[in-house]
Coordinates of N, CA, C and O in Angstrom, one line a residue:
X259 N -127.4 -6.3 63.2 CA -127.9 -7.2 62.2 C -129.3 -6.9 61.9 O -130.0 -6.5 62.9
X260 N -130.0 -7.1 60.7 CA -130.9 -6.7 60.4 C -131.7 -7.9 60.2 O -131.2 -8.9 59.7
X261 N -133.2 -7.9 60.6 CA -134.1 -8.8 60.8 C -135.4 -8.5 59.7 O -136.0 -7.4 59.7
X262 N -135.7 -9.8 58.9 CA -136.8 -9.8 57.9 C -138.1 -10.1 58.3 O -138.5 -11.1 58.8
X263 N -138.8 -9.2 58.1 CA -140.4 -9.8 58.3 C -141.2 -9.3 57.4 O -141.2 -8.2 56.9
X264 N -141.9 -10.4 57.3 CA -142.9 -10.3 56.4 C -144.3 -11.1 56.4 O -144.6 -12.3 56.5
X265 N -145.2 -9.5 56.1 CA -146.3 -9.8 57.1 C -147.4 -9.7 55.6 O -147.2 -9.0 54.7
X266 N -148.7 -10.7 55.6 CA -149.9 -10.3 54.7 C -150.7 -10.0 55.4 O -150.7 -10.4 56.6
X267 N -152.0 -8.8 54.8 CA -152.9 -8.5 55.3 C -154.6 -9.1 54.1 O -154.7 -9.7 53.0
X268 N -155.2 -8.7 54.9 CA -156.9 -9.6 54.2 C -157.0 -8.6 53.3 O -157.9 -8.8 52.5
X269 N -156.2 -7.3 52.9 CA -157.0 -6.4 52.0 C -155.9 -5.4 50.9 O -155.0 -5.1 51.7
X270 N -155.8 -5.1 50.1 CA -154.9 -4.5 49.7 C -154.5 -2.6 50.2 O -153.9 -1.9 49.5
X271 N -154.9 -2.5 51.2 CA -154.7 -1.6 51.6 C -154.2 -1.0 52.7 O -154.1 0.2 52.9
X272 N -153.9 -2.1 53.8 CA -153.7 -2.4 55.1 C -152.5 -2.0 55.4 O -152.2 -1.4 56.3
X273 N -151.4 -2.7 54.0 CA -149.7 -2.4 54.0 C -149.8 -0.9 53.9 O -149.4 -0.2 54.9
X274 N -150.1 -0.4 53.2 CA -149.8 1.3 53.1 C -150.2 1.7 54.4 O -149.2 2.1 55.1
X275 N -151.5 1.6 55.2 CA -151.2 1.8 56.5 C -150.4 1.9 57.3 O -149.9 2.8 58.0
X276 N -150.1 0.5 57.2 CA -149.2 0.0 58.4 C -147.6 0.5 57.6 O -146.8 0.1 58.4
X277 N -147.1 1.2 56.6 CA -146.3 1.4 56.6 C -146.2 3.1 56.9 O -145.2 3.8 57.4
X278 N -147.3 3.5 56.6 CA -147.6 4.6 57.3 C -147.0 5.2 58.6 O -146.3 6.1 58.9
X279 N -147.7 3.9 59.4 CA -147.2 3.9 60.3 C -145.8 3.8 61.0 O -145.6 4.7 61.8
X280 N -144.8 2.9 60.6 CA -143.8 2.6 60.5 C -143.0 3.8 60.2 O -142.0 4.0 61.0
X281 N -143.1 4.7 59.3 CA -142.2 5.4 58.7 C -142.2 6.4 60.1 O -141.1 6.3 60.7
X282 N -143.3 7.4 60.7 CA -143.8 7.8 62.1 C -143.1 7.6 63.2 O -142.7 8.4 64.1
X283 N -142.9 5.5 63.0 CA -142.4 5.1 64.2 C -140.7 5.6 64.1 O -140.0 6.0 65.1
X284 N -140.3 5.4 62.5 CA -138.8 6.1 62.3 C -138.2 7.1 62.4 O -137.0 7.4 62.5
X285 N -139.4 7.9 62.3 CA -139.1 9.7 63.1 C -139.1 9.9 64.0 O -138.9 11.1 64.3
X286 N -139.1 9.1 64.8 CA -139.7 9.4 66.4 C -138.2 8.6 67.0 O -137.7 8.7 68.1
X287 N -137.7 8.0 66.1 CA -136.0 6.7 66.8 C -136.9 5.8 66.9 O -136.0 5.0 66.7
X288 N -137.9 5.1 66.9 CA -138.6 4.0 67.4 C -138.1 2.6 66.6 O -138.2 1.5 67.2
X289 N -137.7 2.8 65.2 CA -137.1 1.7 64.8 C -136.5 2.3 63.4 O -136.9 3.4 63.1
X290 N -135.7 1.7 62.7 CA -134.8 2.0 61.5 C -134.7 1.3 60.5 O -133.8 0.5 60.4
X291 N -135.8 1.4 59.3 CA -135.6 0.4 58.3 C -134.9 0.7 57.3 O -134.9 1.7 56.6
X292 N -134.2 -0.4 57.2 CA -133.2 -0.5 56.2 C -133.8 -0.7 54.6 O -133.2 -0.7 53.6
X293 N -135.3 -0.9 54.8 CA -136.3 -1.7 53.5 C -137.6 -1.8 53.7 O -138.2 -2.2 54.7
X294 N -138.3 -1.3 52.5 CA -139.5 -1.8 52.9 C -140.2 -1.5 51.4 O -140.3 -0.5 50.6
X295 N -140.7 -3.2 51.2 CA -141.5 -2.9 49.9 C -143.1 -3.8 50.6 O -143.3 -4.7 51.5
X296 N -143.9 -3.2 49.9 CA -145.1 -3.2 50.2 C -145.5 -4.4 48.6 O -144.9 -4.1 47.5
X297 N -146.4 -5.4 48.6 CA -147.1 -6.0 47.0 C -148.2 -6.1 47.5 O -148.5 -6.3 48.7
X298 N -149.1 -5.9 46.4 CA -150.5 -5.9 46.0 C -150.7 -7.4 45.7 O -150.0 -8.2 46.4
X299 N -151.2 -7.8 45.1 CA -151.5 -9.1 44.1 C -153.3 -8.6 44.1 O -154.2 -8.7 44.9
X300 N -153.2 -7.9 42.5 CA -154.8 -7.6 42.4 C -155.4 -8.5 41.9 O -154.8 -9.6 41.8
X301 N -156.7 -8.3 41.6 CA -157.6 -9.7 41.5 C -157.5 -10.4 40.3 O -157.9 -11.6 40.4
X302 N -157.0 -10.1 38.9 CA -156.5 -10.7 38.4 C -155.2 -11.9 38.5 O -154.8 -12.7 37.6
X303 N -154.6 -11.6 39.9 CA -153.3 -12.8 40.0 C -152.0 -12.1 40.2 O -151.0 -12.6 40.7
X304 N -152.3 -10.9 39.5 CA -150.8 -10.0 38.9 C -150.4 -9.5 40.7 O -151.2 -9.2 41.7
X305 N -148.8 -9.7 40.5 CA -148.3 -9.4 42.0 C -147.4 -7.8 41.6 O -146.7 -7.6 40.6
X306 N -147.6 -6.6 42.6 CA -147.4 -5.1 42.2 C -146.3 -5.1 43.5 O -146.4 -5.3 44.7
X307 N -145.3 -4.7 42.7 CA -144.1 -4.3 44.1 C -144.1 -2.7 44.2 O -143.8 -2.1 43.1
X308 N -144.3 -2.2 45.1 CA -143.6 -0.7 46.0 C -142.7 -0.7 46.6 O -142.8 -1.0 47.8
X309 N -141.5 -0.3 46.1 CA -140.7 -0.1 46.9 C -140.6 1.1 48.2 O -141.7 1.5 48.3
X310 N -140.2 1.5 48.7 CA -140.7 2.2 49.9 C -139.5 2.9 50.0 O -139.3 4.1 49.8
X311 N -138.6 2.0 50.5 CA -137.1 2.9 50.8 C -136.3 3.2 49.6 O -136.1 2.3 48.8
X312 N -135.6 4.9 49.5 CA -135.3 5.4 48.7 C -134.0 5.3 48.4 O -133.5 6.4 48.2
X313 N -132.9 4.3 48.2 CA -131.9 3.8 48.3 C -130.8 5.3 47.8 O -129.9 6.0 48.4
X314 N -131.2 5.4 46.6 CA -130.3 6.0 45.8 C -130.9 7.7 45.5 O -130.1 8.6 45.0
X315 N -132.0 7.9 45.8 CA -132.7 8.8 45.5 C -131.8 10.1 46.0 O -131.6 11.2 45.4
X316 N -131.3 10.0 47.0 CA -130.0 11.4 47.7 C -128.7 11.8 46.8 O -128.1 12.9 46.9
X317 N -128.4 10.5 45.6 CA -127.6 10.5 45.0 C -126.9 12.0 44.4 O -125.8 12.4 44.6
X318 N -128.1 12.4 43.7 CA -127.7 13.5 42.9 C -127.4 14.8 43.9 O -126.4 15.6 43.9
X319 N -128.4 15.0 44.7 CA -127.8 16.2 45.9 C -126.6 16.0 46.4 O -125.8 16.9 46.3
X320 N -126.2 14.7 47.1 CA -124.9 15.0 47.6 C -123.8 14.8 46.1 O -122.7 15.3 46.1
X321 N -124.1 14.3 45.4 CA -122.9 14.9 44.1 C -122.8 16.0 43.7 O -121.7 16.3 43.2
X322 N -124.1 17.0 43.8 CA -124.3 18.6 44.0 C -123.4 19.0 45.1 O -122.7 20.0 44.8
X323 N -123.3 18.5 46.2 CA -122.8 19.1 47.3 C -121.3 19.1 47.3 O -120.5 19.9 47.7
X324 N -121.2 17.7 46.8 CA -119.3 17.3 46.7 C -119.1 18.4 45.8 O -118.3 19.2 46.2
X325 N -119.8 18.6 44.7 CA -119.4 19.1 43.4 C -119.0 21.0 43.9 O -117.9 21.6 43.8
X326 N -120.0 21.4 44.3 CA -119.9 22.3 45.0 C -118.4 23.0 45.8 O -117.9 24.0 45.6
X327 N -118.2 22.2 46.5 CA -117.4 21.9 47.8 C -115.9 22.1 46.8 O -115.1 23.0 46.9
X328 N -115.8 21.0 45.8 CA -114.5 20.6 45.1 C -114.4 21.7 44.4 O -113.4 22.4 44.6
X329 N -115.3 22.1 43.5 CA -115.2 23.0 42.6 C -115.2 24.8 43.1 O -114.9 25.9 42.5
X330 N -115.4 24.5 44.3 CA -114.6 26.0 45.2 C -113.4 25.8 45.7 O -112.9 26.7 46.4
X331 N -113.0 25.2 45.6 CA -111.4 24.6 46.0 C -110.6 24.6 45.2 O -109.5 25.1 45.4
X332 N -111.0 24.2 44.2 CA -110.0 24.3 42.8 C -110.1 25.5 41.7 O -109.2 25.9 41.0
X333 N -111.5 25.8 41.9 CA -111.5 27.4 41.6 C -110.7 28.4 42.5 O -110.1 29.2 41.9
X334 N -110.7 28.4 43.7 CA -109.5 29.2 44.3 C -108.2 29.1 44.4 O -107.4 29.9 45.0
X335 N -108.0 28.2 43.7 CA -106.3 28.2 43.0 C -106.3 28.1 41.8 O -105.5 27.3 41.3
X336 N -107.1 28.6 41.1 CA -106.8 29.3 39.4 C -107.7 30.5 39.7 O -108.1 31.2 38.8
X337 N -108.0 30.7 40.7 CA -108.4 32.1 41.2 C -109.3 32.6 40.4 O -109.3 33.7 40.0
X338 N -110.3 31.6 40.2 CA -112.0 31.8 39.3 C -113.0 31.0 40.3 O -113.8 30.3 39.8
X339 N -112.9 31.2 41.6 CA -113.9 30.3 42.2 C -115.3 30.1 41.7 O -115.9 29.1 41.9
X340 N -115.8 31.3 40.7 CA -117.1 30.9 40.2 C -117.4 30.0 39.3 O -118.4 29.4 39.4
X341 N -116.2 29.7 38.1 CA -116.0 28.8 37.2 C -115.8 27.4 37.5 O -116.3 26.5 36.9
X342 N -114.8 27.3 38.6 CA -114.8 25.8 39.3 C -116.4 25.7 40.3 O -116.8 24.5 40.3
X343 N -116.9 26.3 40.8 CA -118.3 26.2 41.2 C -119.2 25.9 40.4 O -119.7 24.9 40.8
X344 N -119.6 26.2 39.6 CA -120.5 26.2 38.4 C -120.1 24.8 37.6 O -121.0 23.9 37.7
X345 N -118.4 24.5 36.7 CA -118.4 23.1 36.3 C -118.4 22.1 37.1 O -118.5 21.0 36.6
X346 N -118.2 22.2 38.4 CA -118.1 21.2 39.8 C -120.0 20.7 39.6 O -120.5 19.7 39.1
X347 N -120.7 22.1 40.3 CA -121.9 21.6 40.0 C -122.3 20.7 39.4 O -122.7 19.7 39.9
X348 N -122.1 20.9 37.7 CA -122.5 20.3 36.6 C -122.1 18.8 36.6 O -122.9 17.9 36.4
X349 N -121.0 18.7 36.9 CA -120.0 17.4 37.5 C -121.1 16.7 38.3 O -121.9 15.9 37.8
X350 N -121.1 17.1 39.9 CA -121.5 16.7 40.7 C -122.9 16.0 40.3 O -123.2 14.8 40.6
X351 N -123.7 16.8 39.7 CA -125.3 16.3 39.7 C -125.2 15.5 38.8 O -125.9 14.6 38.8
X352 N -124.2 15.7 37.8 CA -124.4 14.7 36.2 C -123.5 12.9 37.0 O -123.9 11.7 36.9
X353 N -122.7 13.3 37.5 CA -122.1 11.9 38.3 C -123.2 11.5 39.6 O -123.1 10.4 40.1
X354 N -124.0 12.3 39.9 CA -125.1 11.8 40.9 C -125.9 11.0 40.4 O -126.2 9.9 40.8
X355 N -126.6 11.9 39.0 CA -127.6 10.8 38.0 C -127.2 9.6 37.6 O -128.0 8.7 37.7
X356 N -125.9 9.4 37.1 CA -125.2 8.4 36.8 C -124.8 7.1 37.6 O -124.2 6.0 37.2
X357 N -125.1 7.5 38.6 CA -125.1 6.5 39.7 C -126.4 6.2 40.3 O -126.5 5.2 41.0
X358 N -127.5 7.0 39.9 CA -128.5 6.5 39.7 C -129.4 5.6 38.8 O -130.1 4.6 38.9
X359 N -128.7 6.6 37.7 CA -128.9 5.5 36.7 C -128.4 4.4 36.4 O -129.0 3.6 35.7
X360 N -127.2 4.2 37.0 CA -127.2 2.7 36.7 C -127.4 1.8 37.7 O -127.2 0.6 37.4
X361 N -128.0 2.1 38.9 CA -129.2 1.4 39.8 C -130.2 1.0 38.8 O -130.4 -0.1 38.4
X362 N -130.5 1.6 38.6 CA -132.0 1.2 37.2 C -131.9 0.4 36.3 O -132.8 -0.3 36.1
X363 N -130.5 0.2 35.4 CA -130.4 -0.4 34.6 C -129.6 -1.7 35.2 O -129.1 -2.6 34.4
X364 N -129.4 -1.7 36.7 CA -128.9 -3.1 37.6 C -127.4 -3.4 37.3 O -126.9 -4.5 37.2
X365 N -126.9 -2.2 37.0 CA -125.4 -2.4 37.4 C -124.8 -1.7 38.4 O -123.7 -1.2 38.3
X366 N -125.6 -1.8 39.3 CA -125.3 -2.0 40.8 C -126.7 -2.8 41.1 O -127.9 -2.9 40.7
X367 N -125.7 -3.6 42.4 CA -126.5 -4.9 43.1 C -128.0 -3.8 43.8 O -128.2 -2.6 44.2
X368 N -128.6 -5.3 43.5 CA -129.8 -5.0 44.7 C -129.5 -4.5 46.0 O -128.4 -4.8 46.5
X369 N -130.3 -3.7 46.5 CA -129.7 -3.2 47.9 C -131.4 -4.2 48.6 O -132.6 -4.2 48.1
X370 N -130.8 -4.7 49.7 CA -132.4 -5.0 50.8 C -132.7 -5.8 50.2 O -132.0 -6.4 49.3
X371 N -134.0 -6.2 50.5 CA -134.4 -7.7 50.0 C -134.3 -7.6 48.9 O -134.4 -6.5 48.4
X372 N -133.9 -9.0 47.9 CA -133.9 -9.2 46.9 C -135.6 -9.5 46.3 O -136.5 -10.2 46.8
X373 N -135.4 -8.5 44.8 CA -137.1 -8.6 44.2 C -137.5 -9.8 44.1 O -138.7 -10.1 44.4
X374 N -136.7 -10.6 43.6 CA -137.5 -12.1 43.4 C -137.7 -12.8 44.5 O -138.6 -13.6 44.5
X375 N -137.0 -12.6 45.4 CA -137.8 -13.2 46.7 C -139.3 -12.8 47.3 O -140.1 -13.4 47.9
X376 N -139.1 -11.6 46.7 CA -140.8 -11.0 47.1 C -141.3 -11.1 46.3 O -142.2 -11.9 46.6
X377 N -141.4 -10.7 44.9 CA -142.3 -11.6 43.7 C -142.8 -13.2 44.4 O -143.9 -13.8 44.5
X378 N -141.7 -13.6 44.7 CA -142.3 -15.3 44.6 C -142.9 -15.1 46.1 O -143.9 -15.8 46.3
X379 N -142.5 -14.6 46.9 CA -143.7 -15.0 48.1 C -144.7 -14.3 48.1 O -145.7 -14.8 48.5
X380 N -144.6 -12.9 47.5 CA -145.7 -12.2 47.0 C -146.7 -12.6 46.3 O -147.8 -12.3 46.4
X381 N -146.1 -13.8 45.4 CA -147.6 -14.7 44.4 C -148.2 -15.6 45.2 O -149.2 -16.2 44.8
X382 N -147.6 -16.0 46.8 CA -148.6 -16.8 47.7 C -149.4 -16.2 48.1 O -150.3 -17.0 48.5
X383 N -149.9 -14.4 48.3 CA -150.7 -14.2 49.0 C -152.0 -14.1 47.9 O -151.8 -14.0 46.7
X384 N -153.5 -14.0 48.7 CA -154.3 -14.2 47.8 C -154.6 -12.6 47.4 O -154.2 -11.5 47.8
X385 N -155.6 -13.3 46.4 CA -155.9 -12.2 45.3 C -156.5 -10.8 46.3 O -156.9 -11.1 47.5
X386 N -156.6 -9.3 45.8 CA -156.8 -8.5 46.1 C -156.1 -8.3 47.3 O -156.5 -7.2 47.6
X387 N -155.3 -8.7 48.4 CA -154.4 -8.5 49.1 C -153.3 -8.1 49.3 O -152.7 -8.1 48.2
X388 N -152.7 -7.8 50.5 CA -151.2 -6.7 50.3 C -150.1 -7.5 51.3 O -150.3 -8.3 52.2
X389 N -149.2 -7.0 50.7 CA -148.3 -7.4 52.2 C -147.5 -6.8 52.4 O -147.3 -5.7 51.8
X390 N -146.5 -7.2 53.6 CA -145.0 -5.9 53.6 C -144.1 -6.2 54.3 O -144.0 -6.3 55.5
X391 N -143.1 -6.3 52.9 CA -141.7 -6.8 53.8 C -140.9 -5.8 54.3 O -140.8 -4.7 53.7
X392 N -140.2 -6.1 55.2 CA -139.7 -5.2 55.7 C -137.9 -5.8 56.6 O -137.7 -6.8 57.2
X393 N -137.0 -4.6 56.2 CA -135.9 -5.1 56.8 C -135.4 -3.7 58.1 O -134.8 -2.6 58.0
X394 N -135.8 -4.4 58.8 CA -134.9 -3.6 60.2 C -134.4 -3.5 60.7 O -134.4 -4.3 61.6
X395 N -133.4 -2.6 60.8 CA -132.1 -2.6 61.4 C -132.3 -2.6 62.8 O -132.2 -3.7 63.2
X396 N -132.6 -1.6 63.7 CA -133.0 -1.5 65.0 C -134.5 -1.3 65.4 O -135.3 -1.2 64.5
X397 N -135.1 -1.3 67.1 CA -136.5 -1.3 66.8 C -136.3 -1.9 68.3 O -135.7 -2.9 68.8
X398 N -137.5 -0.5 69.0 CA -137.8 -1.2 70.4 C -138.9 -1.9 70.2 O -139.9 -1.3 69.8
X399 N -139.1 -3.1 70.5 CA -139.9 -4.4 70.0 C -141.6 -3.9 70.1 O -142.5 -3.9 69.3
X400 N -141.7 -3.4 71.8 CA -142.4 -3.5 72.9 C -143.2 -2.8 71.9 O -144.2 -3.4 71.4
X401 N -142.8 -1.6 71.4 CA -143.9 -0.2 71.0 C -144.0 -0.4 69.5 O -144.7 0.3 68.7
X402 N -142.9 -1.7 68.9 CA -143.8 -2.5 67.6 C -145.0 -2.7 67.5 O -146.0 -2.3 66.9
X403 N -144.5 -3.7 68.4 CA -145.7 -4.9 68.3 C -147.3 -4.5 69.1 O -148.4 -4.9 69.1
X404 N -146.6 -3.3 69.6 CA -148.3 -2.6 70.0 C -148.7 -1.8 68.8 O -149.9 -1.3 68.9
X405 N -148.1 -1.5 67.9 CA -148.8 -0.3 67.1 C -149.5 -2.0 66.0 O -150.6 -2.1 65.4
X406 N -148.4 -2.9 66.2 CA -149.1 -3.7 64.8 C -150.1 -4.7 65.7 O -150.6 -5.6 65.1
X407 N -150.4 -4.5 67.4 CA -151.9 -5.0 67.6 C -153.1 -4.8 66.8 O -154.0 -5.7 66.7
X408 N -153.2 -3.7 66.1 CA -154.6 -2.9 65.4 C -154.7 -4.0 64.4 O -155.9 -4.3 64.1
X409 N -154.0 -4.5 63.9 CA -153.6 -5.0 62.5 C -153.9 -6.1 62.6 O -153.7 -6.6 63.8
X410 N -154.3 -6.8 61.7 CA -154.6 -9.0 61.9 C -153.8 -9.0 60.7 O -153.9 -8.4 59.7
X411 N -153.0 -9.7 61.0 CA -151.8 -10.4 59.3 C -151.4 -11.3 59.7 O -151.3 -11.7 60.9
X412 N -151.0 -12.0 58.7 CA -150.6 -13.3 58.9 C -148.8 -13.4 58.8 O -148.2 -12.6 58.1
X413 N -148.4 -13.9 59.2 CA -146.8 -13.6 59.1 C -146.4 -14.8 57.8 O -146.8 -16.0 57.8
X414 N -145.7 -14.2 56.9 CA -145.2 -14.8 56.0 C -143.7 -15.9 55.6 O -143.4 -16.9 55.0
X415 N -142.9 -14.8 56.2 CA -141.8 -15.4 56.6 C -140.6 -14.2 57.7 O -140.5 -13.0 57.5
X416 N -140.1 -14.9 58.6 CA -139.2 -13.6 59.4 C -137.6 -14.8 59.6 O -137.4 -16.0 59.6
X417 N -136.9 -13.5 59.8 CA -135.8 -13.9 60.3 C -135.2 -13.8 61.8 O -134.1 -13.8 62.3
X418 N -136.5 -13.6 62.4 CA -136.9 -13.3 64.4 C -136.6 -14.6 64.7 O -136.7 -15.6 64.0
X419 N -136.1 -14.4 66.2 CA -135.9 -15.5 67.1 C -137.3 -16.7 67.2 O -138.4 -16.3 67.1
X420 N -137.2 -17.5 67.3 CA -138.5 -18.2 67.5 C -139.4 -17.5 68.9 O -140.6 -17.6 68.7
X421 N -139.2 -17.1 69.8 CA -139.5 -16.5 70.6 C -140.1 -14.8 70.5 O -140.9 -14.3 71.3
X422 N -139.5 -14.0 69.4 CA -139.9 -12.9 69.1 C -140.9 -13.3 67.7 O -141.7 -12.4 67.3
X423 N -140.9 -14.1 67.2 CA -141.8 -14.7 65.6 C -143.1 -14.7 66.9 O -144.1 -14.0 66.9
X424 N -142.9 -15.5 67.7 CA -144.1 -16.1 68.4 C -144.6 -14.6 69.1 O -145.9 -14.5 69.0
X425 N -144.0 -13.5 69.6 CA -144.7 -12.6 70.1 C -145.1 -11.6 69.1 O -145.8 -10.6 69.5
X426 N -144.7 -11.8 67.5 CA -145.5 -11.2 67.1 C -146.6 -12.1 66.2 O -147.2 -11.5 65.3
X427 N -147.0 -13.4 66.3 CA -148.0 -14.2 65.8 C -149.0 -13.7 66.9 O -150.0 -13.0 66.7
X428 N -148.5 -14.1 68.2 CA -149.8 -13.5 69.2 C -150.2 -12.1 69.0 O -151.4 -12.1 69.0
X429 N -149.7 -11.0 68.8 CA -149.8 -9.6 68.5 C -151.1 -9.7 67.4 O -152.2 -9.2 67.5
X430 N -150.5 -10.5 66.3 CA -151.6 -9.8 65.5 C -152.5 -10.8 65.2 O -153.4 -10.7 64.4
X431 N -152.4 -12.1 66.0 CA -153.9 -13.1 65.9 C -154.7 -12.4 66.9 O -155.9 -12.2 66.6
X432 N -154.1 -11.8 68.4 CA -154.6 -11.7 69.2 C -156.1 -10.5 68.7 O -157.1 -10.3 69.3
X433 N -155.7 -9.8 67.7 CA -156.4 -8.6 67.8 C -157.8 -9.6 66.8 O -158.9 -9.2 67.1
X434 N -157.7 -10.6 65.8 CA -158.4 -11.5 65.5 C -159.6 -12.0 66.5 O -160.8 -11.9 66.4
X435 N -158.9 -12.4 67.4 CA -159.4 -13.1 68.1 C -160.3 -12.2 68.8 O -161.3 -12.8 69.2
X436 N -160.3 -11.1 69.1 CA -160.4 -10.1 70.5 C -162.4 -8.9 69.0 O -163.4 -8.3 69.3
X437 N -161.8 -9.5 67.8 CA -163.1 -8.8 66.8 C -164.1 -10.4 67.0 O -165.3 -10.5 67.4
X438 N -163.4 -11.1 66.8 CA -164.7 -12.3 67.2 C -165.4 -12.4 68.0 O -166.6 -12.7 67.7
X439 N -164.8 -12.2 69.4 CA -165.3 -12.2 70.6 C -166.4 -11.1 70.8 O -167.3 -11.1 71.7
X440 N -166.2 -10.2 69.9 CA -167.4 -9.0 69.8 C -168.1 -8.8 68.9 O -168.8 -7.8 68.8
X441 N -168.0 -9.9 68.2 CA -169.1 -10.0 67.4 C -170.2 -11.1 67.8 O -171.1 -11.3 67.0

């Protein structure tokens, strides 16, 4: 099951960091996101979504790949493998786009968090600031919540146990608290 969090930072530049980071942590197995959009809200009010995860973007390669695959198959029984290779291609990548494109024009559902949910929590945070929601499928907690000590954000909304919300409110006040103290 996949768990929502969603974190603001004091600056509009903090999320790209920390997503930075994150992506690092997904190369490594350290966690698996299923989602991740990053919003701005610049100082005018206006709220800026990034999407992060590439849902559909593989689309057209692996329709290349099917296309490929099919179209040497069926070219070898009319015994023109180059001809079924070549219209298969054309197939493949043109039915890839097409499935992309109608992601874009939203005839296919949202995948991951839904936009208007982050629009509207996105217009709570203040001006010139960022945030970043994020959906995770898996994730060893321990070596989370230490990479997001660096970080002070405020948590926005999660779908964490009350017990794991609470260990990462301490995580990232704690590092708050730990710049005061040295100042």
């Amino acid at each position: 099951m996949s768990e929502l969090v969603c974190i603001a930072f004091k600056d509009s530049s903090t999320a790209d960091r920390v997503l930075n980071e994150l992506r690092a942590m997904e190369s490594n197995y350290i966690l698996d996101l299923e989602d991740a959009v990053i919003v701005i809200r610049d100082m005018d009010g206006k709220v800026h979504l990034k999407q992060c995860v590439d849902v559909f973007g593989g689309a057209t390669q692996h329709g290349v790949a099917l296309g490929m695959l099919w179209g040497g198959l069926i070219g070898l029984l009319f015994f023109n493998p180059l001809a079924g290779l070549l219209g298969s291609l054309a197939g493949g990548a043109s039915g890839g786009a097409v499935s992309v494109g109608a992601s874009e024009f939203g005839l296919l559902s949202d995948y991951g968090i839904p936009d208007q949910f982050i629009k509207d929590l996105g217009s709570t945070i203040q001006r010139g600031t960022s945030a970043i929601f994020l959906l995770i499928r898996n994730v060893d907690q321990e070596r989370l919540l230490a990479s997001f000590s660096r970080y002070e954000g405020t948590i926005l909304k999660t779908s964490l146990s009350k017990e794991q919300e609470d260990k990462l409110r301490a995580t990232l006040t704690d590092q708050h608290k730990q710049k005061s103290a040295k100042a």
